mmCIF file of C-alpha atoms in Angstrom:
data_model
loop_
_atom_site.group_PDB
_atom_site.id
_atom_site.type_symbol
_atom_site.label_atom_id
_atom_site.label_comp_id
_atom_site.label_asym_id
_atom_site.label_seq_id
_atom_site.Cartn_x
_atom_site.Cartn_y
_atom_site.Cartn_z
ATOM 1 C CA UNK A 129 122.421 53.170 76.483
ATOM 2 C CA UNK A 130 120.079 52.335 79.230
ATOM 3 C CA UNK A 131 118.016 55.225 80.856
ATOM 4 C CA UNK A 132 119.895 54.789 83.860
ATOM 5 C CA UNK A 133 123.240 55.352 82.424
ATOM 6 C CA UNK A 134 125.320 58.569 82.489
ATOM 7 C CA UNK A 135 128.708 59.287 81.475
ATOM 8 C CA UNK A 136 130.785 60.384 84.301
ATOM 9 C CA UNK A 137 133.877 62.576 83.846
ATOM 10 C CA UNK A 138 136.635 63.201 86.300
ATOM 11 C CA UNK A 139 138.408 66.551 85.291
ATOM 12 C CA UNK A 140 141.969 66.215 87.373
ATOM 13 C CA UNK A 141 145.438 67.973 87.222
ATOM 14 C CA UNK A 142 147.084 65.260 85.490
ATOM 15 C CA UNK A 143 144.034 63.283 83.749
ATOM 16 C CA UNK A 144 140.980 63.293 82.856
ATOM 17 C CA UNK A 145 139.083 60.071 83.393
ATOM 18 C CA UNK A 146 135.878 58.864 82.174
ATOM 19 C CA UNK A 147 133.227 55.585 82.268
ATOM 20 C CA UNK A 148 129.345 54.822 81.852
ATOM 21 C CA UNK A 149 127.775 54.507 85.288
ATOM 22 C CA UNK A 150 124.922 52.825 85.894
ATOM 23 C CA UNK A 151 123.644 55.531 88.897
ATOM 24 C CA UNK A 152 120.832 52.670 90.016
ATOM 25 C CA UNK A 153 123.722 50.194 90.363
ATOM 26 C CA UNK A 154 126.859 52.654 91.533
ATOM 27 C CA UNK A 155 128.475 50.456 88.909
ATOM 28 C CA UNK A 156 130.763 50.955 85.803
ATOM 29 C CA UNK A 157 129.190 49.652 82.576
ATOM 30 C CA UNK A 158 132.836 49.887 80.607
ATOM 31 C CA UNK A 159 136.145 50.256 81.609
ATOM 32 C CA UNK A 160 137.427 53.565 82.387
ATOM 33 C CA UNK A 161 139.479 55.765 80.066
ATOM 34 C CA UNK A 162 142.087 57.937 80.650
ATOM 35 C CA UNK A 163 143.656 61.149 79.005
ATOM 36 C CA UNK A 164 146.607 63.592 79.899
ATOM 37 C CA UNK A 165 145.237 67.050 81.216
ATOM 38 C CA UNK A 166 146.253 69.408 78.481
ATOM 39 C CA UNK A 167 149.511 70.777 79.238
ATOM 40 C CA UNK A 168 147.886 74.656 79.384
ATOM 41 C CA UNK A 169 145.249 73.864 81.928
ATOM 42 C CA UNK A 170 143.165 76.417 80.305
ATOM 43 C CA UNK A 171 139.614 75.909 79.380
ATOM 44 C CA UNK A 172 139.302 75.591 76.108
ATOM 45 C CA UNK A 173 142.024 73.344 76.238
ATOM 46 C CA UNK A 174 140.402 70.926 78.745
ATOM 47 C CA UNK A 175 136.939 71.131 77.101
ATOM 48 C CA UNK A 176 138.734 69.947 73.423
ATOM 49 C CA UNK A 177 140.142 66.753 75.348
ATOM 50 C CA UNK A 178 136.883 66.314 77.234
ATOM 51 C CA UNK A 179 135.404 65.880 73.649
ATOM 52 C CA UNK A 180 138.155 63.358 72.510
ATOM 53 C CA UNK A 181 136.745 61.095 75.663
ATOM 54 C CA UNK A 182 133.116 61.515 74.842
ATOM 55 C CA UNK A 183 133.688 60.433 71.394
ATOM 56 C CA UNK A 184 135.764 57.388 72.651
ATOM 57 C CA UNK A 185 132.334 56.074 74.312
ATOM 58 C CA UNK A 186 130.030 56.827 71.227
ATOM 59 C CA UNK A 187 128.198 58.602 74.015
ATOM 60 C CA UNK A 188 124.785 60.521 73.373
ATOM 61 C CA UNK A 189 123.369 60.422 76.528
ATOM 62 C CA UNK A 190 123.839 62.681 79.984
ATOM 63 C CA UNK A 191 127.348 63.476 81.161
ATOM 64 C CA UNK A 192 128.338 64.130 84.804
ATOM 65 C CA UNK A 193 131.322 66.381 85.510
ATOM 66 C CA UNK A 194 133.647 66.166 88.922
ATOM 67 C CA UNK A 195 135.702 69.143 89.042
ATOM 68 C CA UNK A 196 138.314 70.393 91.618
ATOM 69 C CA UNK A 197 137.086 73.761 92.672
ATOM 70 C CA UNK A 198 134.059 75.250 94.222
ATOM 71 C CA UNK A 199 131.086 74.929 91.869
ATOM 72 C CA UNK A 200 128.060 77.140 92.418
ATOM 73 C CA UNK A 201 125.393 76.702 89.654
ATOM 74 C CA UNK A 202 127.655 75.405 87.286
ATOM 75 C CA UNK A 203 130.106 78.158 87.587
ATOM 76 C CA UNK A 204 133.964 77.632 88.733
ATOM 77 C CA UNK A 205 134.341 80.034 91.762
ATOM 78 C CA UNK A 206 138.095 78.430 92.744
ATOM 79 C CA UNK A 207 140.831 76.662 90.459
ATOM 80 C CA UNK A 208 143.245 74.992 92.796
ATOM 81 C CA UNK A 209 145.293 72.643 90.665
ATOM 82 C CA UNK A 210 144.103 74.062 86.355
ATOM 83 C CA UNK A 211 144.555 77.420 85.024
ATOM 84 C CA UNK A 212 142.694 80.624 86.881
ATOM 85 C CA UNK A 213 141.019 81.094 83.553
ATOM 86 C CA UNK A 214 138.658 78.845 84.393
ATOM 87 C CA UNK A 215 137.628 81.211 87.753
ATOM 88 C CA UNK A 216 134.223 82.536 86.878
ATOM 89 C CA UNK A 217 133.544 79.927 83.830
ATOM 90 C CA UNK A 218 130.008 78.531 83.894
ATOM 91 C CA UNK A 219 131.443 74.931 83.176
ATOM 92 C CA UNK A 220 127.939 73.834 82.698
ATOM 93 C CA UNK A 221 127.751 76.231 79.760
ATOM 94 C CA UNK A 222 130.935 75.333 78.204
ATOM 95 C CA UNK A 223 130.568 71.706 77.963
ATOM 96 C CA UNK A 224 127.019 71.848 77.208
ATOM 97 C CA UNK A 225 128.030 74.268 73.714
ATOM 98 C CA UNK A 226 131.304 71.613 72.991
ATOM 99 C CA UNK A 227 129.138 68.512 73.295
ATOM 100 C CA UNK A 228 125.705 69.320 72.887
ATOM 101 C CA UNK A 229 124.856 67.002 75.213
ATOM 102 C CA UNK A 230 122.943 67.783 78.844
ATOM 103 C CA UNK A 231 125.435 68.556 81.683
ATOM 104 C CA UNK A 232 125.993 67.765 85.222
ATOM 105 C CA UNK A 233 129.047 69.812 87.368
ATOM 106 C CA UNK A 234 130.193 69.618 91.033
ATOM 107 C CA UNK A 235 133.219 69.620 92.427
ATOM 108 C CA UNK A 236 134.930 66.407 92.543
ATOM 109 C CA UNK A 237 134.818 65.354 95.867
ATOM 110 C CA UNK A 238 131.398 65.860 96.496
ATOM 111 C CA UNK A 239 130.067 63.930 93.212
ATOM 112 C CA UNK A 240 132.425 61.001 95.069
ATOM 113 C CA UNK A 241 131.276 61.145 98.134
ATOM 114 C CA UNK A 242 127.886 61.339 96.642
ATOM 115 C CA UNK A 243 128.550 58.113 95.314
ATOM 116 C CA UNK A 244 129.746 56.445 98.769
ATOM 117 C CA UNK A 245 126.569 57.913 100.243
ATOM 118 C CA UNK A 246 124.308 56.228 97.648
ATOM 119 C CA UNK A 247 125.917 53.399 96.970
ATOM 120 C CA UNK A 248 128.797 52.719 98.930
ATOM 121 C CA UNK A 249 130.196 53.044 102.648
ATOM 122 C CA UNK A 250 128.429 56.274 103.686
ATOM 123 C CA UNK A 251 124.720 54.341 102.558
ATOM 124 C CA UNK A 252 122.485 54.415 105.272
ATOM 125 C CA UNK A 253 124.545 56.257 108.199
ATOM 126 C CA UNK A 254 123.107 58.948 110.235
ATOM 127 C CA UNK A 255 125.100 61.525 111.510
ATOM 128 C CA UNK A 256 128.050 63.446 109.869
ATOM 129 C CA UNK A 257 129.854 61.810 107.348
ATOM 130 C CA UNK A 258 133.267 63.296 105.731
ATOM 131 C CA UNK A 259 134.907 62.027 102.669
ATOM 132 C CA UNK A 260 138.220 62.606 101.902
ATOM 133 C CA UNK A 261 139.906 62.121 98.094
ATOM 134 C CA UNK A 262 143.558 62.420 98.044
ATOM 135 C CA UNK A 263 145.084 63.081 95.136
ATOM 136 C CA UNK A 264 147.184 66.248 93.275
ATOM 137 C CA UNK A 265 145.317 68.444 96.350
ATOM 138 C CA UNK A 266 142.260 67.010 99.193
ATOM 139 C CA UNK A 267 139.065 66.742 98.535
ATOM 140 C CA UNK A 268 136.464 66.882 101.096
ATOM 141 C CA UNK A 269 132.397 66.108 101.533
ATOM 142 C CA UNK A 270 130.832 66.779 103.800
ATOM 143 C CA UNK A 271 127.358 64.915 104.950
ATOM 144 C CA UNK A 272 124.806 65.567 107.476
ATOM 145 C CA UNK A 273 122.236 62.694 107.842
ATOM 146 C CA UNK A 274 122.778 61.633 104.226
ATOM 147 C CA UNK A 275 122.409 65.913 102.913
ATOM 148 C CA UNK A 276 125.461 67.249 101.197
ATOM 149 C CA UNK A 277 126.991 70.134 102.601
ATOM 150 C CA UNK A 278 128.694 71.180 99.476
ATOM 151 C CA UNK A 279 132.102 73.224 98.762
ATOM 152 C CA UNK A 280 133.954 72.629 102.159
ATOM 153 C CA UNK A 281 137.271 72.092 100.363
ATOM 154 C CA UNK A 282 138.774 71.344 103.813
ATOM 155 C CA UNK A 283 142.276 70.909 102.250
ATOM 156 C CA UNK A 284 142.743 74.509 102.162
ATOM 157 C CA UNK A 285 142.731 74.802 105.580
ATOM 158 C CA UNK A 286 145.774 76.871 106.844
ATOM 159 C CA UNK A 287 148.530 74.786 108.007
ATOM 160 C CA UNK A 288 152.390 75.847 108.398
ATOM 161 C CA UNK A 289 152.703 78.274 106.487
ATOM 162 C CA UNK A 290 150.142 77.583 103.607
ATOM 163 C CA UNK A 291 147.236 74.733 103.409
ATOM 164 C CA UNK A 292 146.989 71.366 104.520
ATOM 165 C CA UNK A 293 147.122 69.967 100.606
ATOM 166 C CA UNK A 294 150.369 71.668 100.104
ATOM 167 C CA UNK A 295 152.101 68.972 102.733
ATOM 168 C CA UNK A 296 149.232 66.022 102.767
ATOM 169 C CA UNK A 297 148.001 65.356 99.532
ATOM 170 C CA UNK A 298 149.686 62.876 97.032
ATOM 171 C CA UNK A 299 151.496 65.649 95.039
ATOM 172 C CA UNK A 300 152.973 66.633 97.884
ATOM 173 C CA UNK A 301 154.756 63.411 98.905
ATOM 174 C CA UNK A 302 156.040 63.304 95.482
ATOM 175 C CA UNK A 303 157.085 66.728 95.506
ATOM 176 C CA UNK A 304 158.715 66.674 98.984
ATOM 177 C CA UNK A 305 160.062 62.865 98.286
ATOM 178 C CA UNK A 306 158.701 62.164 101.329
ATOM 179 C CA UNK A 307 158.378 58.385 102.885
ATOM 180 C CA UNK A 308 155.330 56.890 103.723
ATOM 181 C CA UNK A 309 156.155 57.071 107.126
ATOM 182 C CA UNK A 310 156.163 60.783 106.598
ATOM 183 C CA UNK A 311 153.404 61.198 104.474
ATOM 184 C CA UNK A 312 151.469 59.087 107.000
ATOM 185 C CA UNK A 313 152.176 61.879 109.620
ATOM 186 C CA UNK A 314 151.452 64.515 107.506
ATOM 187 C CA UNK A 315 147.913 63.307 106.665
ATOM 188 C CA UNK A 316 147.405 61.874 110.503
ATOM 189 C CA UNK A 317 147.574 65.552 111.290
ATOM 190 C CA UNK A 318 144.832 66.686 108.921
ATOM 191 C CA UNK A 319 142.703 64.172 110.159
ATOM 192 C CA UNK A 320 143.301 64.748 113.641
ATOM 193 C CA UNK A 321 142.175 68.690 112.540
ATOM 194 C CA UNK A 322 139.174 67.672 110.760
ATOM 195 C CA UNK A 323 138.291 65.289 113.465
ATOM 196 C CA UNK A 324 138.543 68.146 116.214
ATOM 197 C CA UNK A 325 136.503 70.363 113.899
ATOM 198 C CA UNK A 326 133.893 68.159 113.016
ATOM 199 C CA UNK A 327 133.454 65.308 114.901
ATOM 200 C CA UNK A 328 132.365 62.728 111.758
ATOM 201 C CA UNK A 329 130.951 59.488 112.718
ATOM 202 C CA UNK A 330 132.640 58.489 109.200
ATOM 203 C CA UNK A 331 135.543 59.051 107.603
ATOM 204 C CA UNK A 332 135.847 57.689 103.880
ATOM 205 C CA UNK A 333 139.209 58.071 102.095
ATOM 206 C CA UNK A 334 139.301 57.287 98.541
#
């Protein structure tokens, strides 16, 4: 392992995902590996298959967790899309006690558009800068000249009668069967609501 590699870990609904990055490069040193989200959702749970991935790597060295809720000092303060349980958690904490390893958590979008900002298309532009991840729900960062604004989990927004991920994320075209076409409406709407709010000189979707 090189001193500039961590392992990053993307705790989803359905998976959890994991690769060495090289964080000088923005590049993957191995091919990612995927396993199912326990079934439960619950902590415990999670932190167990979190393990089975870390031992898959051999890894020793610095993990980085994305996670989708608001993080504040390590601690889960929302739980959108796993088990409430994990509401008040210091995630930072738990993984650091499973793995014994030094620990990294943010919520998932933000670690992404981190990424984009460093190393990708966000690097070098001034102004605001919104990522959006669509997935099971939205993710959103938020950037001002290049400084995270962290937490804005824009997809909660109110729409209709509940939040904007409930009719333009991924899950919900699934869920809804809903056509591209459809789904392309949906999500032209959110947009169109972020844009009015916000103003971005950027948008990134990923």
């Amino acid at each position: 392992m090189k001193h500039a590699e961590i392992l990053g870990i993307d705790i989803g609904a359905t998976g959890i995902k994991g690769a060495p990055v090289d964080i000088m490069k923005g590049e993957l040193t191995a091919a990612r590996y995927k396993l199912d989200t326990p079934s439960s959702g619950k902590p415990k749970d999670v932190a167990k298959v979190v393990a089975e991935l870390v031992d898959k790597f051999g890894w020793t060295g610095p993990i980085g967790f994305g996670f989708p809720g608001v993080i504040q000092h390590g601690v889960a303060k929302t739980s959108a899309n796993l088990d409430n349980d994990f509401i008040g958690v210091n995630l930072r904490e738990l993984f650091h006690e499973t793995l014994g390893l030094p620990t990294y958590v943010a919520n998932d979008a933000d670690v992404a558009g981190m990424a984009e900002i460093a190393h990708g298309r966000g690097r070098g532009v001034m102004g605001t800068v919104l990522m959006i991840t669509i997935g099971t729900g939205l993710g959103s960062a938020l950037f001002r000249d290049g400084v995270l604004i962290p937490n804005t989990e824009f997809g909660h927004l109110l729409y209709k009668k509940s939040v904007f991920e409930h009719y333009a994320s991924n899950r919900a075209r699934k869920e809804k069967k809903m056509s591209w076409l459809e789904w392309g409406r949906q999500f032209t709407i959110y947009l169109n609501h972020l844009n009015l709010l916000l103003s971005p000189d950027l948008f990134i979707l990923g």
